[in-house]
Coordinates of C-alpha atoms in Angstrom, one line a residue:
X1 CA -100.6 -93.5 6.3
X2 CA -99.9 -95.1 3.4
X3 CA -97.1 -97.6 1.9
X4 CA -96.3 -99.6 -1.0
X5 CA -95.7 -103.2 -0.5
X6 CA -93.2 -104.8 -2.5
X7 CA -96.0 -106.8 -4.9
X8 CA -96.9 -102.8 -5.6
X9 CA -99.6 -102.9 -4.0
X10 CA -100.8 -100.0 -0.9
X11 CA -101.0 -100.9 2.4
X12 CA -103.0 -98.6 4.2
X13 CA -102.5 -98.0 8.1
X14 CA -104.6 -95.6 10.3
X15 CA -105.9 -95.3 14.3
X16 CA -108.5 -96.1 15.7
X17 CA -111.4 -93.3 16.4
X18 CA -113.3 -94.8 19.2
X19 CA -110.5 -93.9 21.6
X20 CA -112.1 -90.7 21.6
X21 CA -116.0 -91.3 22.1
X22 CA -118.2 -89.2 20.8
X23 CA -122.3 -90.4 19.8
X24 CA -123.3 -87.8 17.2
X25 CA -122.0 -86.2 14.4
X26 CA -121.2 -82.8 16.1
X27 CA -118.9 -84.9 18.6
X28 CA -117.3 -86.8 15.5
X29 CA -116.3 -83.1 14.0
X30 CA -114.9 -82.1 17.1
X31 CA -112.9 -85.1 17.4
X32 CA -111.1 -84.5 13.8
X33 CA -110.3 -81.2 15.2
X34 CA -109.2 -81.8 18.7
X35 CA -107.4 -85.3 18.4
X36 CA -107.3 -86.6 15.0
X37 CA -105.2 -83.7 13.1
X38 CA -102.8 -82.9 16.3
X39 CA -102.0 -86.1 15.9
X40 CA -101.1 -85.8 12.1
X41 CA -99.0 -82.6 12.8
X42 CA -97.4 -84.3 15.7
X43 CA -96.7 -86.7 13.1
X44 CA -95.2 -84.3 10.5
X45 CA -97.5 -86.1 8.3
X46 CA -99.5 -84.5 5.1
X47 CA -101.9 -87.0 5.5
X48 CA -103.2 -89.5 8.4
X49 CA -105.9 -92.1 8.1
X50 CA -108.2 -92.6 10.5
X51 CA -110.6 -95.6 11.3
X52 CA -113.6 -93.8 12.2
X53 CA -116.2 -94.9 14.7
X54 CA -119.5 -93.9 14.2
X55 CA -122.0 -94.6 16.7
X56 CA -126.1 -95.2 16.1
X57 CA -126.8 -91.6 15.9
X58 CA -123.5 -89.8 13.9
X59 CA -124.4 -92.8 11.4
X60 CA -128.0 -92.5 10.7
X61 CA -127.1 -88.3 10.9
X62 CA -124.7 -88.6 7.2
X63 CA -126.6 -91.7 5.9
X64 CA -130.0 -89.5 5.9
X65 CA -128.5 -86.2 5.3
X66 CA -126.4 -86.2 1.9
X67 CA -124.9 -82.2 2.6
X68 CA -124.0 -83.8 6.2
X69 CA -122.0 -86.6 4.4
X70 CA -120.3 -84.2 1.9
X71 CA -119.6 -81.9 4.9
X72 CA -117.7 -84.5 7.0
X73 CA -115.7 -85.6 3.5
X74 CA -114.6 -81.9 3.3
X75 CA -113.7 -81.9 7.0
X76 CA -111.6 -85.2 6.6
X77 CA -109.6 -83.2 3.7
X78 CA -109.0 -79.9 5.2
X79 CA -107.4 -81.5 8.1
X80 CA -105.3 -83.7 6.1
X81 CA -107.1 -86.9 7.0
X82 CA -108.5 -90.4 5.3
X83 CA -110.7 -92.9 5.7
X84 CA -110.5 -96.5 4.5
X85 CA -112.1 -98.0 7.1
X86 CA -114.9 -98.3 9.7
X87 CA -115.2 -99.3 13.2
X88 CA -118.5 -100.6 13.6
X89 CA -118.5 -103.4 16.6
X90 CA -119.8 -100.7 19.0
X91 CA -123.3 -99.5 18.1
X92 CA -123.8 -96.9 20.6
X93 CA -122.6 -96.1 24.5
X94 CA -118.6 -96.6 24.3
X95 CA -117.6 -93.4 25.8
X96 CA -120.4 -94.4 28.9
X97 CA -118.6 -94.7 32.3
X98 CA -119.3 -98.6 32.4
X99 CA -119.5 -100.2 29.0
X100 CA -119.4 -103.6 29.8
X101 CA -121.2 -106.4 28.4
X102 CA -123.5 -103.4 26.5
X103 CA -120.9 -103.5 23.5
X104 CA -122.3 -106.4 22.5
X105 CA -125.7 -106.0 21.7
X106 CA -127.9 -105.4 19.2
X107 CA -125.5 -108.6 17.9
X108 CA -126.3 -109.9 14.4
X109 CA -129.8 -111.5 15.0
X110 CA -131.1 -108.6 15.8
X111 CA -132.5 -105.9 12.7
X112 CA -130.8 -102.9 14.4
X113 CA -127.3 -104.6 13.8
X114 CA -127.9 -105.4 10.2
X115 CA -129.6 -101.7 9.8
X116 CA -126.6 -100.0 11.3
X117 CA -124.1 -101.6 9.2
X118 CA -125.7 -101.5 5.9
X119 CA -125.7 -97.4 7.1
X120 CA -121.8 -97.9 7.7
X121 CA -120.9 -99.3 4.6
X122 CA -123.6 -96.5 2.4
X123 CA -121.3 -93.6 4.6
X124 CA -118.3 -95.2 3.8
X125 CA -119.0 -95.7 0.0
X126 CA -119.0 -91.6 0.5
X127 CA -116.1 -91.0 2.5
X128 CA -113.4 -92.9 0.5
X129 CA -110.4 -90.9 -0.6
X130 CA -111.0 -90.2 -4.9
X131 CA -108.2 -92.8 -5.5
X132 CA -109.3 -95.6 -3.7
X133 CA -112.5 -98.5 -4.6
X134 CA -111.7 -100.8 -1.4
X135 CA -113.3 -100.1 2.4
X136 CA -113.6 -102.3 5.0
X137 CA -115.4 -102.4 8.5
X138 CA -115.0 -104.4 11.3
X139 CA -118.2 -105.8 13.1
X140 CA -119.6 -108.4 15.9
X141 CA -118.3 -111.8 15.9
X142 CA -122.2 -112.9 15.8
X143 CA -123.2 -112.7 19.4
X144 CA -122.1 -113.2 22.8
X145 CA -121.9 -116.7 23.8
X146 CA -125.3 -116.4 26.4
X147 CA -128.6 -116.7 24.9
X148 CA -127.4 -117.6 21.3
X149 CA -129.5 -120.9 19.7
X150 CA -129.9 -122.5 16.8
X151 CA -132.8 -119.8 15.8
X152 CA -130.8 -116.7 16.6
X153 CA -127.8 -118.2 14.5
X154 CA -130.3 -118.4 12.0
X155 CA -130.5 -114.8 11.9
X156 CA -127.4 -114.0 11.8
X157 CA -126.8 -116.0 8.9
X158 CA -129.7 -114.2 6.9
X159 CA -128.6 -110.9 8.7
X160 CA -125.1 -111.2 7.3
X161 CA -126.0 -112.8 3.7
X162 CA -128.8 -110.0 3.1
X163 CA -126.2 -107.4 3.9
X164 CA -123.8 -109.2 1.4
X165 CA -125.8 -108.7 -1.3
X166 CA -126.6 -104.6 -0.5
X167 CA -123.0 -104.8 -0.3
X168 CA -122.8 -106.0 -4.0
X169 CA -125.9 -103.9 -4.8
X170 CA -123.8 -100.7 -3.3
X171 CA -120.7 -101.4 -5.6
X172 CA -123.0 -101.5 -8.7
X173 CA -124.3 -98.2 -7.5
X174 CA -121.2 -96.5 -6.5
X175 CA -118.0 -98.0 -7.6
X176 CA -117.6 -98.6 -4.3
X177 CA -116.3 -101.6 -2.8
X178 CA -116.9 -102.4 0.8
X179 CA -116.3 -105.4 2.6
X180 CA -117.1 -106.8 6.4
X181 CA -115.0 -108.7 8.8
X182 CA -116.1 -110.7 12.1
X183 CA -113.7 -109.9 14.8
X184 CA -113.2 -112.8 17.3
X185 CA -113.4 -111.5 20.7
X186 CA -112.9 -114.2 23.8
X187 CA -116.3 -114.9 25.4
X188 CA -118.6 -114.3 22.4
X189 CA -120.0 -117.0 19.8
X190 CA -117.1 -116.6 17.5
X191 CA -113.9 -116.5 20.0
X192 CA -111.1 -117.2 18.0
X193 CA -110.2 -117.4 14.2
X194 CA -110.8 -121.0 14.2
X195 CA -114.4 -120.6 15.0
X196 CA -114.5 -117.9 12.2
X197 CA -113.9 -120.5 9.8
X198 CA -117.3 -122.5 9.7
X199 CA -120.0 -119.7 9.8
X200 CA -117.6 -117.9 6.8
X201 CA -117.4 -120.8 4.7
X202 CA -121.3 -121.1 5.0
X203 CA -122.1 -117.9 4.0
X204 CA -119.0 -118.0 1.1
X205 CA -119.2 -114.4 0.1
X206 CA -115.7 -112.7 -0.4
X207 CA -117.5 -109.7 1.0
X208 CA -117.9 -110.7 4.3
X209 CA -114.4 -111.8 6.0
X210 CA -112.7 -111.8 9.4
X211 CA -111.0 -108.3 11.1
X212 CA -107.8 -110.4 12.9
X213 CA -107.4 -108.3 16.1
X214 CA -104.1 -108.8 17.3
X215 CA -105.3 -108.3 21.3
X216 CA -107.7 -110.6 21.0
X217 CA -105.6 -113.5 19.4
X218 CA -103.0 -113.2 21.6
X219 CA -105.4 -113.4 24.8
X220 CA -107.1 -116.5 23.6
X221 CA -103.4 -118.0 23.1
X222 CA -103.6 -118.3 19.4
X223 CA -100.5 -118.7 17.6
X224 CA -100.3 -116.4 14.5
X225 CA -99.0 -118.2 11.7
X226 CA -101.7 -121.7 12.6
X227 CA -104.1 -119.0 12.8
X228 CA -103.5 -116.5 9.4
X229 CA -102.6 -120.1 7.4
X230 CA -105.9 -122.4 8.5
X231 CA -107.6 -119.2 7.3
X232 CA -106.1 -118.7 4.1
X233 CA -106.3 -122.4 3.7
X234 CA -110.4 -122.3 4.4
X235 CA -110.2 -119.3 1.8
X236 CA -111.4 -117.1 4.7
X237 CA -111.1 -113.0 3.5
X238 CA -108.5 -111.3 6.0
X239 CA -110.5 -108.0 5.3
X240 CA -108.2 -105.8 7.8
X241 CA -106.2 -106.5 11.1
X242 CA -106.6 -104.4 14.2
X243 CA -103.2 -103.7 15.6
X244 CA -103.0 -103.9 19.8
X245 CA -101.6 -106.5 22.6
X246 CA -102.5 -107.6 25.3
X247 CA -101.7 -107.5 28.8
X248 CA -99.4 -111.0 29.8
X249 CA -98.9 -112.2 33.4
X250 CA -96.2 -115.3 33.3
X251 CA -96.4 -116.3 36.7
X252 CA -100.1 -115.2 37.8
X253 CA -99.9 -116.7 41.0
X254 CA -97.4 -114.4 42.5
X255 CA -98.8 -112.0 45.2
X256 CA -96.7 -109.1 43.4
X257 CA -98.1 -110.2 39.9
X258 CA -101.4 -110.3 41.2
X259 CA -101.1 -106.7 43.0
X260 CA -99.8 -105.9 39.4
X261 CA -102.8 -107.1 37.3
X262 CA -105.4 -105.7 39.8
X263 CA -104.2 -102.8 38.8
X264 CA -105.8 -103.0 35.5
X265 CA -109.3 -104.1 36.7
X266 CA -111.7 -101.4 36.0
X267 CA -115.3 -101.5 35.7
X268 CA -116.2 -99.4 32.5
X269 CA -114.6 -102.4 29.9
X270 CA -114.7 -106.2 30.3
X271 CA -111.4 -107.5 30.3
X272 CA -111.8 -111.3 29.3
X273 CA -108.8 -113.2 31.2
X274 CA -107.5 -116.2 29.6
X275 CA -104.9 -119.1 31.3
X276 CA -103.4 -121.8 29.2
X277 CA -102.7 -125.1 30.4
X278 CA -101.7 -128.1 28.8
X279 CA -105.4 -129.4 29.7
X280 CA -106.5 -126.6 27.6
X281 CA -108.0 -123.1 27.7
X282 CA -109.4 -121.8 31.1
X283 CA -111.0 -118.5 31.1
X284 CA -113.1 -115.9 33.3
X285 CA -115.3 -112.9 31.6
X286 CA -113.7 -110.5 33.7
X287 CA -110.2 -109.8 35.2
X288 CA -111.7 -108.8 39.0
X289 CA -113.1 -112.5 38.6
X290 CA -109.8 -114.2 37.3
X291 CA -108.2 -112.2 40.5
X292 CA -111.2 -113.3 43.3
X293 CA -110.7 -115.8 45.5
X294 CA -111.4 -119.5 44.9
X295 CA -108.8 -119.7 42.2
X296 CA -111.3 -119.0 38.8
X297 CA -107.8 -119.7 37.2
X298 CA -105.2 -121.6 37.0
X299 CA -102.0 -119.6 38.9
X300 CA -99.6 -122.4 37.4
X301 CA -99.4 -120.9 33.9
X302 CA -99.5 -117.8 32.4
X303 CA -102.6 -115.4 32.0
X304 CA -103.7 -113.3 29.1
X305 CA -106.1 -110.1 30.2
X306 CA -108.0 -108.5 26.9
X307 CA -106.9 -105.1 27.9
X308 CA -105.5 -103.2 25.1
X309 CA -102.1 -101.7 26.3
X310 CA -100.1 -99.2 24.7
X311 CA -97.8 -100.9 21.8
X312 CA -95.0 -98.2 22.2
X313 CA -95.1 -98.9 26.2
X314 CA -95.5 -102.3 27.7
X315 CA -96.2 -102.7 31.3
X316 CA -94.1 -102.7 33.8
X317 CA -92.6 -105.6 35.7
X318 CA -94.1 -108.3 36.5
X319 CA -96.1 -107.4 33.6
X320 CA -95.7 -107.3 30.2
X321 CA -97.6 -107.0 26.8
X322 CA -98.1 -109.3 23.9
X323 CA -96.2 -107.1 21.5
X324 CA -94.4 -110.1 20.0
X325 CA -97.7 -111.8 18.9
X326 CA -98.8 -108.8 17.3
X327 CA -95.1 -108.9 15.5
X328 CA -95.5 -112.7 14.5
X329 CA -99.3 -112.1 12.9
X330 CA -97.7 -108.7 11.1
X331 CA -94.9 -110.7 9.6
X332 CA -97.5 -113.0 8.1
X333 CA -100.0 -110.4 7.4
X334 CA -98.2 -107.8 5.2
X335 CA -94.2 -109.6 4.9
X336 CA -95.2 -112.0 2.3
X337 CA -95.0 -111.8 -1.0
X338 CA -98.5 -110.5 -1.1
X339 CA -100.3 -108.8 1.7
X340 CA -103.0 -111.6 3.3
X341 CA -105.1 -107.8 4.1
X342 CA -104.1 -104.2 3.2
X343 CA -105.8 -102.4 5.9
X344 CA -104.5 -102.4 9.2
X345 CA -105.6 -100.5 12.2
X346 CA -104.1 -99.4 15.5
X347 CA -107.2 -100.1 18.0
X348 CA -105.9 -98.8 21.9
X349 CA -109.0 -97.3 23.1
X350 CA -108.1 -98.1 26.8
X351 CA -106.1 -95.1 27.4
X352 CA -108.3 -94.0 30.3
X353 CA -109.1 -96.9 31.9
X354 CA -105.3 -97.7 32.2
X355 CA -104.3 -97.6 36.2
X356 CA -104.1 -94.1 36.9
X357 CA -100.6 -93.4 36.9
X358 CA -100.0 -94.5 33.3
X359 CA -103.3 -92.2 31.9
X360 CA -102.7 -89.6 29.5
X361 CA -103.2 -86.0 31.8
X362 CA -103.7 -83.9 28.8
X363 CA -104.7 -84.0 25.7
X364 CA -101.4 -83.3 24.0
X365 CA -100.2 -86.7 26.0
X366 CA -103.1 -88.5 24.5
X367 CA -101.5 -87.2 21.2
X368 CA -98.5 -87.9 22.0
X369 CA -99.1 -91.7 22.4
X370 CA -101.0 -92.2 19.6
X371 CA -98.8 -91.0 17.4
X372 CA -96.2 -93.0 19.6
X373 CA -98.1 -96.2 18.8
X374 CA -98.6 -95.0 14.9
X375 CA -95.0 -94.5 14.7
X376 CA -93.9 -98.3 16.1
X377 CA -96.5 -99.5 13.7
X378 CA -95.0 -97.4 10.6
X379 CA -91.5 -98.8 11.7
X380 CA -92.6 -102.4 11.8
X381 CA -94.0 -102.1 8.4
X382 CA -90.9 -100.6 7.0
X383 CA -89.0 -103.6 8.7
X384 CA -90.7 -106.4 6.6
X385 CA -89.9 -104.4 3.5
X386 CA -92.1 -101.9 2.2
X387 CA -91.8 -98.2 1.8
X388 CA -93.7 -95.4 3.2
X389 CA -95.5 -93.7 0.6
X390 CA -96.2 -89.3 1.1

């Protein structure tokens, strides 16, 4: 989907692929045709874009096959569908019944992250619509936090300023633009925008930015418009904003709150939990563990769980979602006078792993609230002012 912000300018907004996982390229083509352009029709939309997630093996399929690439392009425009940008924190396993801690590795100090996303951004270069130059894709914020030293940040650093300038060495090749964003996640080396700030400055390449995920700065109790200002301030790129909310417990230490949250710990994603206090941040890895007993958190404020929850349908009481962060940070995103990013991303990948009495039975219901989510989104965007393009 596509809209003009009132600077002229196109905003772009599309879903997130990795809701439906699928490891190779055959699984990728049946996802276009099973979930991505139902969700178009349901849309009564000409066109929908998509942010694709493409795991080890669908990559290194269309980045060594040129016919492959040129077959999934055609694909993406029979069924009506675009792609501006790439999903490319999960390297390989996200569709596996316990995901866990898994997501994040190889991380950037390893050669298999920097090899998979210089393949990203080569398939992207190929799959942009004719009339756009810019893609984006959203990576690793570095590590997690275990087992990361000086030497490993070391790395990373070369990692991410060697694939900067195959980056600038793609553009020269292509026409192509394509630019990388770190996306803080609680628990991992770069946990919130703040601590985005110093390893970006270092490297100081506009091509590799920050991915603001809406979920994850709400759990670690960010506020959007300190956040979105010290980075435009640090001159930090805002390369593209995932779109989700969290899950938000106000008064955790309730036994019917706690029933309530249980609810949503399930053992195929971690679901950093996240209490704030006025002595500062508390956190646990997991929700099970914020929940055990021996009080891992503080029941005397609220709690933040890093569960992506359907924007279009908040939990129910004592529950609720963090759809008004998510509001705040689009407000400052896109209802400027210039957009601070112009590709934004719906990322709700937890529809089955939601307790099982809110999962999607069917696949039209999984359509359904996609396009649910999509259309909340569109509305949003419309509010702060600009105008949905065909």
């Amino acid at each position: 989907m596509r809209f003009r912000h009132p600077d002229g300018s196109t905003v772009h907004l599309a879903y997130c692929t990795n809701v439906h996982p699928a490891e190779t390229l055959d699984g990728v083509l049946a996802q276009l045709r099973d979930h991505c352009e139902p969700v178009r029709r349901r849309l009564g939309r000409d066109r929908l874009g998509i942010g694709l997630w493409l795991a080890r093996d669908a990559a290194h399929a269309l980045v060594t096959d040129p016919a492959a690439l040129r077959g999934l392009r055609t694909e993406l425009d029979r069924r009506g569908l675009e792609v501006v940008t790439l999903n490319g924190f999960p390297y390989e396993g996200f569709g596996a019944e316990e995901v866990k801690y898994r997501v994040y590795t190889p991380d950037w100090a390893d050669p298999e992250r920097l090899d998979h996303t210089t393949s990203l951004a080569r398939v992207l270069a190929g799959l942009l619509p004719d009339d756009v130059t810019d893609g984006t894709i959203s990576t690793l914020p570095l590590a997690w936090r275990t087992a990361y030293d000086d030497t490993r940040a070391d790395k990373a650093r070369t990692a991410l300023v060697t694939l900067a300038e195959r980056l600038d060495a793609l553009q020269e090749l292509t026409g192509r633009s394509i630019r990388i964003g770190l996306e803080p996640e609680p628990g991992c080396v770069v946990e919130t925008t703040h601590d985005a700030i110093a390893p970006l400055t270092a490297i100081a390449h506009d091509r590799i930015g920050i991915c603001v995920d809406t979920c994850h700065l709400a759990t670690s109790f960010e506020d959007p418009h300190t956040a979105l200002d010290a980075l435009t301030d640090a001159r930090v790129p805002i390369v593209k904003s995932q779109l989700s909310a969290a899950l938000h417990a106000e008064q955790p230490s309730r036994p019917e709150v706690r029933e309530a949250l249980a609810a949503f710990a399930e053992p195929r994603f971690l679901h950093q939990t996240r209490a704030a206090t006025s002595a500062g941040l508390h956190g646990t890895d997991d929700l099970d563990e914020a929940l055990a007993d021996g009080g891992a958190l503080p029941g005397t404020a609220p709690w933040r769980a890093h569960f992506h929850v359907p924007l279009h349908a908040a939990p129910a009481a004592p529950l609720t979602s963090t759809l008004p962060v998510l509001k705040a940070a689009l407000t400052r995103l896109v209802g400027g006078p210039h957009p601070l990013t112009r590709h934004l991303e719906v990322e709700t990948y937890t529809w089955q792993a939601l307790p099982p009495e809110l999962r999607p039975r069917a696949r039209a219901q999984l359509t359904d609230g996609i396009a649910a989510e999509l259309t909340l989104a569109r509305d949003l965007l419309t509010d702060l002012g600009l105008k949905e393009l065909p």
